């Protein structure tokens, strides 16, 4: 088996590493071709594969791309199956693979237009025409590739890695974040255009302290008088009632790094938004343990690890109904249209204020988390794809 992938720092690399481990355990010989950065991060050689450096860049460059096509052709000459991951890797493998079965997994959709969008469209057509089998992480990607003429399109099985237990109590994590008694809404995302974080900041901007007639009556919801009595005790209700609006305002916590950090920091500071940027974190289970829910405002997602981790942690999800998100979330969350600030804010209010909603969604999340495919499911799925491709190729 030969795997081809381009520059990646996230889910695509982890997915290929998992496939390599599973195939090697089953006695298959595997070669991985890609830029040196992916070997540095994912250590395919340590997983039992032979790694060969091929400069699959993330931007078009005719001379480098021609060299990459020739290198892919050389590296995959002895392979029974060539499996490329990502659109650029898939297009280069399509141009460089002759006489071998080509499978391409598409992990992402492009959300930009202009020249980048034009180039993306050209690459899509190459993949659609050259690949024997196209695997997709969402139904909309599958529909698009079918329209472009792909002969055989199927859903990719993307496993959810086991979520390790939280290492600290939720109260300790909440105190570290400065949340006080406020609900914590967690977003795990790269700080990049695709993630729709400007919409999340619009939601965080409020308003969050409406009067009794606007969705959280005097005794309704966790920050009405009844909720305050439970949280603070009867003797403190009178003083707390006046502060209910500020206490009710959730704290939005974003774990991740990316090119938009400076822009987001400036807006958060200028508007005094209840948002904390945590940077990259290695304690996601701790953050999930302290979170009331996981929120994403993304323009598009395939099968994001953050949502699968939320479900395995039994956390409700509030998300945009894009890409593969609806298929993952099912009945364990509230879905809203992308870019609809009002709908996203109302979904947060519903989760926090409507009696029984958070509990119902959390129970559904536990069920959905148990249904997530694991690494063995993914490996057996691709072996089935390879076998079917052989019989139909």
mmCIF file of C-alpha atoms in Angstrom:
data_model
loop_
_atom_site.group_PDB
_atom_site.id
_atom_site.type_symbol
_atom_site.label_atom_id
_atom_site.label_comp_id
_atom_site.label_asym_id
_atom_site.label_seq_id
_atom_site.Cartn_x
_atom_site.Cartn_y
_atom_site.Cartn_z
ATOM 1 C CA UNK A 1 0.000 0.000 0.000
ATOM 2 C CA UNK A 2 1.243 3.496 -0.788
ATOM 3 C CA UNK A 3 -0.131 6.574 0.981
ATOM 4 C CA UNK A 4 0.344 10.074 -0.384
ATOM 5 C CA UNK A 5 -0.432 13.202 1.618
ATOM 6 C CA UNK A 6 0.457 16.872 1.661
ATOM 7 C CA UNK A 7 1.192 19.347 4.410
ATOM 8 C CA UNK A 8 -1.071 18.779 7.395
ATOM 9 C CA UNK A 9 -0.890 19.425 11.110
ATOM 10 C CA UNK A 10 -4.160 17.884 12.189
ATOM 11 C CA UNK A 11 -6.806 15.287 11.481
ATOM 12 C CA UNK A 12 -5.589 14.102 8.078
ATOM 13 C CA UNK A 13 -2.163 13.174 9.426
ATOM 14 C CA UNK A 14 -3.637 11.414 12.468
ATOM 15 C CA UNK A 15 -6.013 9.496 10.213
ATOM 16 C CA UNK A 16 -3.213 8.268 7.944
ATOM 17 C CA UNK A 17 -1.076 7.318 10.954
ATOM 18 C CA UNK A 18 -3.955 5.258 12.314
ATOM 19 C CA UNK A 19 -4.412 3.469 8.970
ATOM 20 C CA UNK A 20 -0.683 2.764 8.750
ATOM 21 C CA UNK A 21 -0.620 1.238 12.236
ATOM 22 C CA UNK A 22 -3.625 -0.958 11.501
ATOM 23 C CA UNK A 23 -2.312 -2.179 8.152
ATOM 24 C CA UNK A 24 1.150 -2.946 9.498
ATOM 25 C CA UNK A 25 -0.395 -4.951 12.347
ATOM 26 C CA UNK A 26 -2.249 -6.970 9.720
ATOM 27 C CA UNK A 27 0.982 -7.762 7.876
ATOM 28 C CA UNK A 28 0.799 -5.267 4.992
ATOM 29 C CA UNK A 29 3.806 -3.378 3.693
ATOM 30 C CA UNK A 30 3.162 0.358 3.648
ATOM 31 C CA UNK A 31 5.031 3.292 2.143
ATOM 32 C CA UNK A 32 4.083 6.886 2.953
ATOM 33 C CA UNK A 33 5.030 9.740 0.618
ATOM 34 C CA UNK A 34 4.793 13.355 1.731
ATOM 35 C CA UNK A 35 6.674 16.448 2.848
ATOM 36 C CA UNK A 36 9.206 16.004 5.671
ATOM 37 C CA UNK A 37 7.040 17.979 8.100
ATOM 38 C CA UNK A 38 4.421 15.219 8.233
ATOM 39 C CA UNK A 39 7.010 12.594 9.131
ATOM 40 C CA UNK A 40 8.367 14.883 11.841
ATOM 41 C CA UNK A 41 4.922 15.298 13.356
ATOM 42 C CA UNK A 42 3.319 11.885 12.825
ATOM 43 C CA UNK A 43 6.318 9.499 12.718
ATOM 44 C CA UNK A 44 5.037 7.087 10.092
ATOM 45 C CA UNK A 45 8.385 5.324 10.124
ATOM 46 C CA UNK A 46 7.974 4.529 13.814
ATOM 47 C CA UNK A 47 4.557 3.060 12.989
ATOM 48 C CA UNK A 48 6.208 0.543 10.633
ATOM 49 C CA UNK A 49 5.930 2.306 7.264
ATOM 50 C CA UNK A 50 8.726 3.319 4.924
ATOM 51 C CA UNK A 51 8.621 7.091 4.585
ATOM 52 C CA UNK A 52 9.747 8.783 1.351
ATOM 53 C CA UNK A 53 10.036 12.534 1.120
ATOM 54 C CA UNK A 54 7.872 14.033 -1.638
ATOM 55 C CA UNK A 55 7.291 17.783 -1.686
ATOM 56 C CA UNK A 56 3.488 17.969 -1.949
ATOM 57 C CA UNK A 57 3.071 21.686 -1.352
ATOM 58 C CA UNK A 58 -0.101 23.428 -0.216
ATOM 59 C CA UNK A 59 0.041 26.017 -3.043
ATOM 60 C CA UNK A 60 0.233 25.543 -6.833
ATOM 61 C CA UNK A 61 3.740 25.705 -8.276
ATOM 62 C CA UNK A 62 4.196 24.188 -11.771
ATOM 63 C CA UNK A 63 7.844 23.153 -11.453
ATOM 64 C CA UNK A 64 7.518 21.702 -7.937
ATOM 65 C CA UNK A 65 4.243 20.023 -8.821
ATOM 66 C CA UNK A 66 5.815 18.318 -11.852
ATOM 67 C CA UNK A 67 8.647 17.035 -9.663
ATOM 68 C CA UNK A 68 6.065 15.783 -7.156
ATOM 69 C CA UNK A 69 4.126 13.929 -9.871
ATOM 70 C CA UNK A 70 7.314 12.207 -11.041
ATOM 71 C CA UNK A 71 8.302 11.358 -7.465
ATOM 72 C CA UNK A 72 4.848 9.884 -6.731
ATOM 73 C CA UNK A 73 5.105 7.781 -9.891
ATOM 74 C CA UNK A 74 8.507 6.468 -8.783
ATOM 75 C CA UNK A 75 7.533 5.817 -5.144
ATOM 76 C CA UNK A 76 4.281 4.005 -5.977
ATOM 77 C CA UNK A 77 5.646 1.853 -8.795
ATOM 78 C CA UNK A 78 5.504 -1.360 -6.744
ATOM 79 C CA UNK A 79 2.292 -0.621 -4.840
ATOM 80 C CA UNK A 80 -0.920 -2.568 -5.365
ATOM 81 C CA UNK A 81 -3.025 0.381 -4.166
ATOM 82 C CA UNK A 82 -2.256 4.097 -4.016
ATOM 83 C CA UNK A 83 -4.346 5.954 -1.435
ATOM 84 C CA UNK A 84 -4.011 9.744 -1.461
ATOM 85 C CA UNK A 85 -5.388 11.982 1.270
ATOM 86 C CA UNK A 86 -6.440 15.526 0.479
ATOM 87 C CA UNK A 87 -7.270 17.219 -2.794
ATOM 88 C CA UNK A 88 -3.782 18.319 -3.842
ATOM 89 C CA UNK A 89 -2.242 14.966 -2.969
ATOM 90 C CA UNK A 90 -5.111 13.255 -4.767
ATOM 91 C CA UNK A 91 -4.644 15.295 -7.950
ATOM 92 C CA UNK A 92 -0.858 14.746 -8.001
ATOM 93 C CA UNK A 93 -1.341 11.028 -7.374
ATOM 94 C CA UNK A 94 -3.936 10.962 -10.147
ATOM 95 C CA UNK A 95 -1.438 12.436 -12.579
ATOM 96 C CA UNK A 96 1.407 10.228 -11.326
ATOM 97 C CA UNK A 97 -0.327 6.874 -10.912
ATOM 98 C CA UNK A 98 -0.535 4.510 -13.873
ATOM 99 C CA UNK A 99 -1.680 0.885 -13.785
ATOM 100 C CA UNK A 100 -2.422 0.890 -10.076
ATOM 101 C CA UNK A 101 -5.668 1.372 -8.253
ATOM 102 C CA UNK A 102 -6.100 4.906 -6.971
ATOM 103 C CA UNK A 103 -8.222 5.764 -3.944
ATOM 104 C CA UNK A 104 -8.558 9.391 -2.824
ATOM 105 C CA UNK A 105 -10.002 10.519 0.505
ATOM 106 C CA UNK A 106 -11.241 14.115 0.566
ATOM 107 C CA UNK A 107 -11.091 15.499 4.097
ATOM 108 C CA UNK A 108 -12.022 19.127 3.470
ATOM 109 C CA UNK A 109 -13.959 21.519 1.257
ATOM 110 C CA UNK A 110 -12.635 24.898 0.233
ATOM 111 C CA UNK A 111 -14.591 27.916 1.511
ATOM 112 C CA UNK A 112 -12.650 30.597 -0.417
ATOM 113 C CA UNK A 113 -13.339 31.895 -3.922
ATOM 114 C CA UNK A 114 -11.332 33.759 -6.525
ATOM 115 C CA UNK A 115 -8.201 32.245 -8.017
ATOM 116 C CA UNK A 116 -7.818 29.785 -5.146
ATOM 117 C CA UNK A 117 -11.353 28.551 -5.757
ATOM 118 C CA UNK A 118 -10.647 28.185 -9.481
ATOM 119 C CA UNK A 119 -7.529 26.096 -8.842
ATOM 120 C CA UNK A 120 -9.455 23.992 -6.338
ATOM 121 C CA UNK A 121 -12.084 23.287 -9.011
ATOM 122 C CA UNK A 122 -9.414 22.124 -11.461
ATOM 123 C CA UNK A 123 -7.963 19.753 -8.862
ATOM 124 C CA UNK A 124 -11.433 18.382 -8.099
ATOM 125 C CA UNK A 125 -11.942 17.494 -11.758
ATOM 126 C CA UNK A 126 -8.605 15.716 -11.935
ATOM 127 C CA UNK A 127 -9.523 13.620 -8.895
ATOM 128 C CA UNK A 128 -13.028 12.897 -10.201
ATOM 129 C CA UNK A 129 -11.677 11.645 -13.538
ATOM 130 C CA UNK A 130 -8.586 9.782 -12.362
ATOM 131 C CA UNK A 131 -9.550 8.105 -9.072
ATOM 132 C CA UNK A 132 -11.014 4.617 -9.057
ATOM 133 C CA UNK A 133 -12.700 5.347 -5.749
ATOM 134 C CA UNK A 134 -13.348 8.636 -3.945
ATOM 135 C CA UNK A 135 -14.005 8.566 -0.194
ATOM 136 C CA UNK A 136 -15.616 11.645 1.360
ATOM 137 C CA UNK A 137 -16.159 12.835 4.925
ATOM 138 C CA UNK A 138 -19.542 14.460 4.219
ATOM 139 C CA UNK A 139 -22.485 13.913 1.908
ATOM 140 C CA UNK A 140 -22.173 17.340 0.263
ATOM 141 C CA UNK A 141 -18.619 16.518 -0.829
ATOM 142 C CA UNK A 142 -19.895 13.234 -2.234
ATOM 143 C CA UNK A 143 -22.657 14.937 -4.198
ATOM 144 C CA UNK A 144 -20.183 17.408 -5.661
ATOM 145 C CA UNK A 145 -17.723 14.720 -6.755
ATOM 146 C CA UNK A 146 -20.548 12.700 -8.318
ATOM 147 C CA UNK A 147 -21.649 15.758 -10.310
ATOM 148 C CA UNK A 148 -18.058 16.149 -11.512
ATOM 149 C CA UNK A 149 -18.074 12.603 -12.861
ATOM 150 C CA UNK A 150 -16.415 10.496 -10.165
ATOM 151 C CA UNK A 151 -17.140 6.850 -10.915
ATOM 152 C CA UNK A 152 -17.400 5.487 -7.388
ATOM 153 C CA UNK A 153 -18.017 7.710 -4.362
ATOM 154 C CA UNK A 154 -18.439 6.421 -0.817
ATOM 155 C CA UNK A 155 -18.444 7.695 2.744
ATOM 156 C CA UNK A 156 -15.089 7.604 4.509
ATOM 157 C CA UNK A 157 -15.018 5.931 7.913
ATOM 158 C CA UNK A 158 -13.172 8.365 10.155
ATOM 159 C CA UNK A 159 -12.481 6.948 13.612
ATOM 160 C CA UNK A 160 -12.739 8.823 16.856
ATOM 161 C CA UNK A 161 -9.586 8.252 18.939
ATOM 162 C CA UNK A 162 -10.251 7.246 22.511
ATOM 163 C CA UNK A 163 -10.704 10.237 24.791
ATOM 164 C CA UNK A 164 -8.491 10.009 27.853
ATOM 165 C CA UNK A 165 -10.099 10.832 31.206
ATOM 166 C CA UNK A 166 -9.932 14.347 32.625
ATOM 167 C CA UNK A 167 -6.955 14.838 34.920
ATOM 168 C CA UNK A 168 -8.413 17.660 37.034
ATOM 169 C CA UNK A 169 -11.782 18.397 38.650
ATOM 170 C CA UNK A 170 -14.124 20.597 36.646
ATOM 171 C CA UNK A 171 -14.240 23.183 39.445
ATOM 172 C CA UNK A 172 -10.458 23.591 39.343
ATOM 173 C CA UNK A 173 -10.486 24.125 35.574
ATOM 174 C CA UNK A 174 -13.362 26.617 35.795
ATOM 175 C CA UNK A 175 -11.483 28.582 38.457
ATOM 176 C CA UNK A 176 -8.363 28.640 36.293
ATOM 177 C CA UNK A 177 -10.427 30.064 33.443
ATOM 178 C CA UNK A 178 -11.974 32.680 35.724
ATOM 179 C CA UNK A 179 -15.477 31.464 34.895
ATOM 180 C CA UNK A 180 -16.921 31.800 38.382
ATOM 181 C CA UNK A 181 -20.450 30.403 38.223
ATOM 182 C CA UNK A 182 -20.907 31.215 34.559
ATOM 183 C CA UNK A 183 -21.531 28.406 32.059
ATOM 184 C CA UNK A 184 -18.507 27.625 29.898
ATOM 185 C CA UNK A 185 -19.001 27.254 26.145
ATOM 186 C CA UNK A 186 -15.954 25.568 24.624
ATOM 187 C CA UNK A 187 -14.772 25.869 21.031
ATOM 188 C CA UNK A 188 -11.814 23.790 19.843
ATOM 189 C CA UNK A 189 -10.653 25.169 16.524
ATOM 190 C CA UNK A 190 -7.786 26.541 14.515
ATOM 191 C CA UNK A 191 -7.994 30.334 14.472
ATOM 192 C CA UNK A 192 -8.614 30.479 10.730
ATOM 193 C CA UNK A 193 -11.189 31.700 8.239
ATOM 194 C CA UNK A 194 -12.959 28.349 7.863
ATOM 195 C CA UNK A 195 -13.959 28.213 11.528
ATOM 196 C CA UNK A 196 -16.377 31.168 11.469
ATOM 197 C CA UNK A 197 -14.990 32.659 14.668
ATOM 198 C CA UNK A 198 -16.194 36.147 13.800
ATOM 199 C CA UNK A 199 -19.747 34.791 14.144
ATOM 200 C CA UNK A 200 -18.883 33.293 17.518
ATOM 201 C CA UNK A 201 -17.642 36.688 18.710
ATOM 202 C CA UNK A 202 -20.851 38.309 17.446
ATOM 203 C CA UNK A 203 -22.796 35.836 19.580
ATOM 204 C CA UNK A 204 -20.588 36.508 22.605
ATOM 205 C CA UNK A 205 -21.248 40.234 22.230
ATOM 206 C CA UNK A 206 -24.748 39.651 23.568
ATOM 207 C CA UNK A 207 -27.125 40.944 24.700
ATOM 208 C CA UNK A 208 -27.193 38.416 27.541
ATOM 209 C CA UNK A 209 -29.225 40.173 30.260
ATOM 210 C CA UNK A 210 -32.727 40.587 28.888
ATOM 211 C CA UNK A 211 -35.726 41.001 31.179
ATOM 212 C CA UNK A 212 -38.130 38.340 32.419
ATOM 213 C CA UNK A 213 -40.316 38.515 29.324
ATOM 214 C CA UNK A 214 -37.502 37.566 26.965
ATOM 215 C CA UNK A 215 -36.842 33.889 27.426
ATOM 216 C CA UNK A 216 -35.751 33.473 31.055
ATOM 217 C CA UNK A 217 -38.534 34.426 33.447
ATOM 218 C CA UNK A 218 -38.028 35.455 37.025
ATOM 219 C CA UNK A 219 -37.899 31.863 38.189
ATOM 220 C CA UNK A 220 -37.129 30.221 34.829
ATOM 221 C CA UNK A 221 -33.704 29.023 33.739
ATOM 222 C CA UNK A 222 -30.506 28.577 35.715
ATOM 223 C CA UNK A 223 -29.952 32.297 36.228
ATOM 224 C CA UNK A 224 -33.483 33.235 37.282
ATOM 225 C CA UNK A 225 -34.381 33.504 40.967
ATOM 226 C CA UNK A 226 -34.910 29.764 41.353
ATOM 227 C CA UNK A 227 -31.519 28.971 39.858
ATOM 228 C CA UNK A 228 -29.867 31.596 42.045
ATOM 229 C CA UNK A 229 -31.490 30.173 45.176
ATOM 230 C CA UNK A 230 -30.044 26.774 44.316
ATOM 231 C CA UNK A 231 -26.600 28.177 43.531
ATOM 232 C CA UNK A 232 -26.234 30.810 46.231
ATOM 233 C CA UNK A 233 -28.700 30.015 48.998
ATOM 234 C CA UNK A 234 -31.892 31.939 49.934
ATOM 235 C CA UNK A 235 -30.103 34.620 51.952
ATOM 236 C CA UNK A 236 -28.064 35.688 48.922
ATOM 237 C CA UNK A 237 -30.886 35.867 46.370
ATOM 238 C CA UNK A 238 -31.738 39.527 46.913
ATOM 239 C CA UNK A 239 -28.205 40.696 46.198
ATOM 240 C CA UNK A 240 -27.661 38.218 43.409
ATOM 241 C CA UNK A 241 -30.876 39.093 41.565
ATOM 242 C CA UNK A 242 -29.453 42.427 40.448
ATOM 243 C CA UNK A 243 -26.288 40.765 39.182
ATOM 244 C CA UNK A 244 -28.116 37.962 37.401
ATOM 245 C CA UNK A 245 -27.515 39.415 33.961
ATOM 246 C CA UNK A 246 -23.730 39.517 34.284
ATOM 247 C CA UNK A 247 -23.601 36.102 35.982
ATOM 248 C CA UNK A 248 -25.812 34.596 33.310
ATOM 249 C CA UNK A 249 -23.539 35.752 30.505
ATOM 250 C CA UNK A 250 -21.624 32.621 29.413
ATOM 251 C CA UNK A 251 -17.872 32.507 29.088
ATOM 252 C CA UNK A 252 -16.726 31.555 25.592
ATOM 253 C CA UNK A 253 -13.432 29.661 25.630
ATOM 254 C CA UNK A 254 -11.499 28.950 22.414
ATOM 255 C CA UNK A 255 -8.673 26.401 22.384
ATOM 256 C CA UNK A 256 -6.443 26.594 19.322
ATOM 257 C CA UNK A 257 -3.964 28.724 17.427
ATOM 258 C CA UNK A 258 -3.867 30.225 13.975
ATOM 259 C CA UNK A 259 -3.378 33.259 11.747
ATOM 260 C CA UNK A 260 -6.420 35.162 13.041
ATOM 261 C CA UNK A 261 -5.239 35.337 16.637
ATOM 262 C CA UNK A 262 -4.146 38.973 16.548
ATOM 263 C CA UNK A 263 -7.366 40.112 14.898
ATOM 264 C CA UNK A 264 -9.501 38.203 17.393
ATOM 265 C CA UNK A 265 -7.513 39.484 20.378
ATOM 266 C CA UNK A 266 -7.959 43.076 19.270
ATOM 267 C CA UNK A 267 -11.705 42.739 18.924
ATOM 268 C CA UNK A 268 -12.106 40.899 22.234
ATOM 269 C CA UNK A 269 -10.168 43.646 24.033
ATOM 270 C CA UNK A 270 -11.880 46.537 22.237
ATOM 271 C CA UNK A 271 -15.409 45.268 22.944
ATOM 272 C CA UNK A 272 -14.742 43.661 26.316
ATOM 273 C CA UNK A 273 -16.127 40.343 25.098
ATOM 274 C CA UNK A 274 -16.499 37.376 27.472
ATOM 275 C CA UNK A 275 -14.096 35.321 25.350
ATOM 276 C CA UNK A 276 -10.772 33.713 26.281
ATOM 277 C CA UNK A 277 -8.242 32.545 23.701
ATOM 278 C CA UNK A 278 -6.290 29.696 25.267
ATOM 279 C CA UNK A 279 -3.938 28.808 22.420
ATOM 280 C CA UNK A 280 -3.102 25.171 21.751
ATOM 281 C CA UNK A 281 -3.889 22.961 24.740
ATOM 282 C CA UNK A 282 -2.899 19.433 25.675
ATOM 283 C CA UNK A 283 -5.624 19.191 28.349
ATOM 284 C CA UNK A 284 -8.714 19.041 26.135
ATOM 285 C CA UNK A 285 -10.326 16.346 28.345
ATOM 286 C CA UNK A 286 -10.037 18.739 31.319
ATOM 287 C CA UNK A 287 -11.620 21.565 29.309
ATOM 288 C CA UNK A 288 -14.427 19.273 28.181
ATOM 289 C CA UNK A 289 -15.038 18.226 31.760
ATOM 290 C CA UNK A 290 -15.584 21.858 32.785
ATOM 291 C CA UNK A 291 -17.612 22.848 29.724
ATOM 292 C CA UNK A 292 -21.387 23.125 29.652
ATOM 293 C CA UNK A 293 -21.372 22.538 25.891
ATOM 294 C CA UNK A 294 -19.137 22.590 22.830
ATOM 295 C CA UNK A 295 -19.894 25.244 20.219
ATOM 296 C CA UNK A 296 -18.744 25.591 16.618
ATOM 297 C CA UNK A 297 -19.657 28.321 14.149
ATOM 298 C CA UNK A 298 -17.652 26.856 11.249
ATOM 299 C CA UNK A 299 -18.281 27.610 7.602
ATOM 300 C CA UNK A 300 -17.626 23.964 6.794
ATOM 301 C CA UNK A 301 -16.408 20.850 8.574
ATOM 302 C CA UNK A 302 -16.093 17.230 7.569
ATOM 303 C CA UNK A 303 -16.027 15.030 10.662
ATOM 304 C CA UNK A 304 -14.294 17.283 13.186
ATOM 305 C CA UNK A 305 -12.433 15.636 16.027
ATOM 306 C CA UNK A 306 -13.614 18.327 18.444
ATOM 307 C CA UNK A 307 -17.263 17.364 18.023
ATOM 308 C CA UNK A 308 -16.560 13.654 18.282
ATOM 309 C CA UNK A 309 -14.590 14.283 21.468
ATOM 310 C CA UNK A 310 -17.486 16.334 22.839
ATOM 311 C CA UNK A 311 -19.887 13.467 22.239
ATOM 312 C CA UNK A 312 -17.556 10.933 23.839
ATOM 313 C CA UNK A 313 -17.338 13.261 26.854
ATOM 314 C CA UNK A 314 -21.138 13.418 27.014
ATOM 315 C CA UNK A 315 -21.306 17.135 26.190
ATOM 316 C CA UNK A 316 -24.113 18.729 24.162
ATOM 317 C CA UNK A 317 -23.120 20.365 20.887
ATOM 318 C CA UNK A 318 -24.270 23.633 19.350
ATOM 319 C CA UNK A 319 -23.066 23.782 15.755
ATOM 320 C CA UNK A 320 -23.625 25.028 12.252
ATOM 321 C CA UNK A 321 -25.461 22.583 9.993
ATOM 322 C CA UNK A 322 -22.654 22.292 7.430
ATOM 323 C CA UNK A 323 -20.653 19.466 5.882
ATOM 324 C CA UNK A 324 -20.622 16.277 7.930
ATOM 325 C CA UNK A 325 -21.643 17.889 11.233
ATOM 326 C CA UNK A 326 -25.365 16.952 11.126
ATOM 327 C CA UNK A 327 -24.503 13.299 10.502
ATOM 328 C CA UNK A 328 -22.205 13.214 13.520
ATOM 329 C CA UNK A 329 -24.304 15.222 15.971
ATOM 330 C CA UNK A 330 -27.668 13.550 15.335
ATOM 331 C CA UNK A 331 -29.971 14.250 18.275
ATOM 332 C CA UNK A 332 -27.154 15.258 20.628
ATOM 333 C CA UNK A 333 -27.138 18.946 19.845
ATOM 334 C CA UNK A 334 -28.741 22.012 18.324
ATOM 335 C CA UNK A 335 -27.908 22.855 14.707
ATOM 336 C CA UNK A 336 -28.204 26.318 13.144
ATOM 337 C CA UNK A 337 -27.483 27.819 9.707
ATOM 338 C CA UNK A 338 -23.957 29.071 9.130
ATOM 339 C CA UNK A 339 -23.526 32.804 9.788
ATOM 340 C CA UNK A 340 -26.865 33.231 11.578
ATOM 341 C CA UNK A 341 -25.864 35.081 14.748
ATOM 342 C CA UNK A 342 -29.404 35.275 16.095
ATOM 343 C CA UNK A 343 -30.038 31.540 15.621
ATOM 344 C CA UNK A 344 -26.741 30.620 17.272
ATOM 345 C CA UNK A 345 -27.387 32.900 20.246
ATOM 346 C CA UNK A 346 -30.916 31.520 20.641
ATOM 347 C CA UNK A 347 -29.531 27.981 20.566
ATOM 348 C CA UNK A 348 -27.220 28.898 23.448
ATOM 349 C CA UNK A 349 -30.132 30.420 25.367
ATOM 350 C CA UNK A 350 -32.251 27.333 24.768
ATOM 351 C CA UNK A 351 -29.516 25.061 26.082
ATOM 352 C CA UNK A 352 -28.871 27.187 29.164
ATOM 353 C CA UNK A 353 -32.408 28.279 30.019
ATOM 354 C CA UNK A 354 -34.885 25.663 28.882
ATOM 355 C CA UNK A 355 -35.452 23.144 31.691
ATOM 356 C CA UNK A 356 -34.211 19.672 30.888
ATOM 357 C CA UNK A 357 -32.633 20.575 27.530
ATOM 358 C CA UNK A 358 -28.994 20.291 28.599
ATOM 359 C CA UNK A 359 -29.667 17.006 30.392
ATOM 360 C CA UNK A 360 -31.523 15.530 27.417
ATOM 361 C CA UNK A 361 -28.818 16.504 24.948
ATOM 362 C CA UNK A 362 -26.053 15.269 27.248
ATOM 363 C CA UNK A 363 -27.703 11.853 27.464
ATOM 364 C CA UNK A 364 -27.975 11.748 23.664
ATOM 365 C CA UNK A 365 -24.314 12.750 23.430
ATOM 366 C CA UNK A 366 -23.296 9.770 25.556
ATOM 367 C CA UNK A 367 -25.237 7.469 23.203
ATOM 368 C CA UNK A 368 -23.725 9.053 20.103
ATOM 369 C CA UNK A 369 -20.238 8.864 21.608
ATOM 370 C CA UNK A 370 -20.585 5.129 22.106
ATOM 371 C CA UNK A 371 -21.544 4.733 18.433
ATOM 372 C CA UNK A 372 -18.383 6.406 17.091
ATOM 373 C CA UNK A 373 -16.291 4.084 14.854
ATOM 374 C CA UNK A 374 -12.848 3.127 16.108
ATOM 375 C CA UNK A 375 -9.537 2.529 14.373
ATOM 376 C CA UNK A 376 -10.269 -1.098 13.554
ATOM 377 C CA UNK A 377 -13.532 -0.076 11.885
ATOM 378 C CA UNK A 378 -11.648 2.414 9.703
ATOM 379 C CA UNK A 379 -8.921 -0.060 8.715
ATOM 380 C CA UNK A 380 -11.414 -2.790 7.853
ATOM 381 C CA UNK A 381 -13.377 -0.249 5.827
ATOM 382 C CA UNK A 382 -10.407 0.752 3.653
ATOM 383 C CA UNK A 383 -9.400 -2.878 3.178
ATOM 384 C CA UNK A 384 -12.902 -3.472 1.883
ATOM 385 C CA UNK A 385 -12.503 -0.490 -0.431
ATOM 386 C CA UNK A 386 -9.202 -1.827 -1.753
ATOM 387 C CA UNK A 387 -10.632 -5.296 -2.267
ATOM 388 C CA UNK A 388 -13.710 -3.996 -4.074
ATOM 389 C CA UNK A 389 -11.531 -1.733 -6.185
ATOM 390 C CA UNK A 390 -9.430 -4.725 -7.247
ATOM 391 C CA UNK A 391 -12.501 -6.700 -8.235
ATOM 392 C CA UNK A 392 -14.035 -3.819 -10.210
ATOM 393 C CA UNK A 393 -10.899 -2.159 -11.573
#
